[in-house]
Amino acid sequence: MGLFSRKKKEDNKLLPLPEFPKLPGDNLPFYDEQLHENKVDLPLAKPDFAKSSATSDFFGKKVIKPSFKDDFGFDNEIPQRKSPLTLERREEKPVFVKIDKYRESMKTLDSIKSKLEEADELLKNLTKLRQDEERELEDWQNSLNEIRQKLLKIDKDLFEA
């Protein structure tokens, strides 16, 4: 027996259906008019969707508003939710937390605090380094300007004489 072998197809051949006997048309039931004379006064049924005349006008075109009849015995009004004008304040009750979760959250908060302090310290060091570099660049710029002034003075003294 293989796992993927095809199943045998069963041949279900249907037998032919028997023919229905033909009914003569004269054996239909007879309508008695005397039964019809006993009329019962019932109110006429209203259609479920009666169209009412349009009272509103939309851009010069009349709008037909269908009216619906409620045969289910439900009220047609939808109850509206009462919106509270004042907010109800809940009593502040103590919150109970499992000790394991509390300890874990405290560890997480401590690690976040330490990382923030470390980042703050690194930022201070970077700011100090940048200020030192700026000061050093200004010193170099001043030194270059002094050297340039001295060269101009020497050039002026040598070539004017």
C-alpha positions as semicolon CSV with decimal commas, in nm:
position;residue;x (nm);y (nm);z (nm)
1;M;0,000;0,000;0,000
2;G;0,167;0,320;-0,117
3;L;0,115;0,658;0,040
4;F;0,058;0,834;-0,288
5;S;-0,128;0,568;-0,482
6;R;-0,451;0,658;-0,655
7;K;-0,772;0,545;-0,502
8;K;-0,999;0,328;-0,705
9;K;-1,284;0,514;-0,865
10;E;-1,620;0,361;-0,799
11;D;-1,861;0,359;-1,088
12;N;-2,190;0,492;-0,960
13;K;-2,419;0,460;-1,254
14;L;-2,766;0,591;-1,186
15;L;-3,066;0,394;-1,291
16;P;-3,304;0,568;-1,529
17;L;-3,592;0,746;-1,357
18;P;-3,943;0,610;-1,407
19;E;-4,184;0,819;-1,614
20;F;-4,462;1,000;-1,432
21;P;-4,819;0,911;-1,525
22;K;-5,004;1,176;-1,725
23;L;-5,283;1,348;-1,535
24;P;-5,596;1,442;-1,723
25;G;-5,677;1,815;-1,710
26;D;-6,043;1,752;-1,615
27;N;-5,967;1,632;-1,261
28;L;-5,891;1,981;-1,126
29;P;-6,073;2,091;-0,807
30;F;-6,402;2,276;-0,848
31;Y;-6,440;2,639;-0,732
32;D;-6,752;2,695;-0,525
33;E;-6,896;3,046;-0,554
34;Q;-7,110;3,007;-0,244
35;L;-6,801;2,998;-0,027
36;H;-6,693;3,323;-0,183
37;E;-7,011;3,507;-0,078
38;N;-6,914;3,488;0,289
39;K;-6,691;3,794;0,283
40;V;-6,490;3,889;0,585
41;D;-6,423;4,258;0,632
42;L;-6,050;4,279;0,682
43;P;-5,853;4,600;0,655
44;L;-5,653;4,627;0,338
45;A;-5,286;4,557;0,379
46;K;-5,063;4,856;0,328
47;P;-4,761;4,811;0,108
48;D;-4,433;4,779;0,294
49;F;-4,265;5,058;0,100
50;A;-4,516;5,327;0,024
51;K;-4,372;5,630;-0,152
52;S;-4,463;5,962;0,001
53;S;-4,470;6,287;-0,186
54;A;-4,150;6,484;-0,182
55;T;-4,143;6,792;0,033
56;S;-3,779;6,884;0,005
57;D;-3,624;7,029;-0,304
58;F;-3,267;6,941;-0,403
59;F;-3,130;7,172;-0,674
60;G;-3,470;7,207;-0,834
61;K;-3,533;6,832;-0,849
62;K;-3,796;6,667;-0,637
63;V;-3,675;6,396;-0,406
64;I;-3,897;6,098;-0,336
65;K;-3,875;5,977;0,020
66;P;-3,982;5,616;0,079
67;S;-4,163;5,542;0,401
68;F;-4,101;5,211;0,571
69;K;-4,358;5,016;0,763
70;D;-4,234;4,838;1,070
71;D;-4,407;4,501;1,094
72;F;-4,171;4,362;1,355
73;G;-4,319;4,540;1,656
74;F;-3,997;4,728;1,735
75;D;-3,984;5,097;1,805
76;N;-3,865;5,307;1,516
77;E;-3,663;5,527;1,747
78;I;-3,301;5,443;1,807
79;P;-3,207;5,505;2,169
80;Q;-2,937;5,767;2,198
81;R;-2,648;5,725;2,433
82;K;-2,643;5,963;2,720
83;S;-2,315;6,146;2,719
84;P;-2,203;6,230;3,070
85;L;-2,135;6,597;3,117
86;T;-1,897;6,537;3,402
87;L;-1,627;6,278;3,398
88;E;-1,650;6,023;3,669
89;R;-1,332;5,994;3,870
90;R;-1,232;5,652;3,974
91;E;-1,104;5,605;4,320
92;E;-0,731;5,573;4,321
93;K;-0,663;5,225;4,440
94;P;-0,320;5,081;4,504
95;V;-0,173;4,899;4,208
96;F;-0,037;4,556;4,282
97;V;0,258;4,437;4,078
98;K;0,441;4,108;4,105
99;I;0,778;4,143;4,276
100;D;0,959;3,981;3,984
101;K;0,819;4,235;3,741
102;Y;0,897;4,519;3,981
103;R;1,258;4,409;4,020
104;E;1,296;4,364;3,645
105;S;1,154;4,710;3,577
106;M;1,384;4,864;3,839
107;K;1,687;4,698;3,676
108;T;1,576;4,827;3,337
109;L;1,532;5,179;3,473
110;D;1,875;5,169;3,637
111;S;2,041;5,055;3,314
112;I;1,863;5,332;3,122
113;K;1,979;5,590;3,377
114;S;2,340;5,469;3,357
115;K;2,334;5,478;2,976
116;L;2,193;5,832;2,984
117;E;2,467;5,945;3,222
118;E;2,730;5,782;3,000
119;A;2,588;5,952;2,690
120;D;2,581;6,286;2,873
121;E;2,946;6,244;2,975
122;L;3,046;6,155;2,617
123;L;2,863;6,461;2,488
124;K;3,046;6,684;2,737
125;N;3,381;6,534;2,629
126;L;3,299;6,589;2,261
127;T;3,200;6,950;2,330
128;K;3,527;7,008;2,520
129;L;3,730;6,849;2,236
130;R;3,557;7,067;1,979
131;Q;3,623;7,380;2,184
132;D;3,990;7,282;2,223
133;E;4,019;7,223;1,848
134;E;3,857;7,560;1,776
135;R;4,096;7,734;2,016
136;E;4,395;7,558;1,861
137;L;4,282;7,648;1,508
138;E;4,244;8,012;1,612
139;D;4,597;8,004;1,759
140;W;4,733;7,864;1,433
141;Q;4,543;8,127;1,236
142;N;4,688;8,402;1,457
143;S;5,039;8,257;1,421
144;L;5,005;8,249;1,043
145;N;4,885;8,610;1,040
146;E;5,185;8,719;1,254
147;I;5,427;8,534;1,024
148;R;5,264;8,697;0,721
149;Q;5,295;9,044;0,880
150;K;5,663;8,987;0,963
151;L;5,736;8,864;0,607
152;L;5,569;9,170;0,460
153;K;5,776;9,396;0,690
154;I;6,101;9,218;0,598
155;D;6,011;9,233;0,228
156;K;5,933;9,601;0,256
157;D;6,258;9,679;0,446
158;L;6,484;9,478;0,210
159;F;6,348;9,587;-0,123
160;E;6,294;9,956;-0,043
161;A;6,655;10,025;0,059
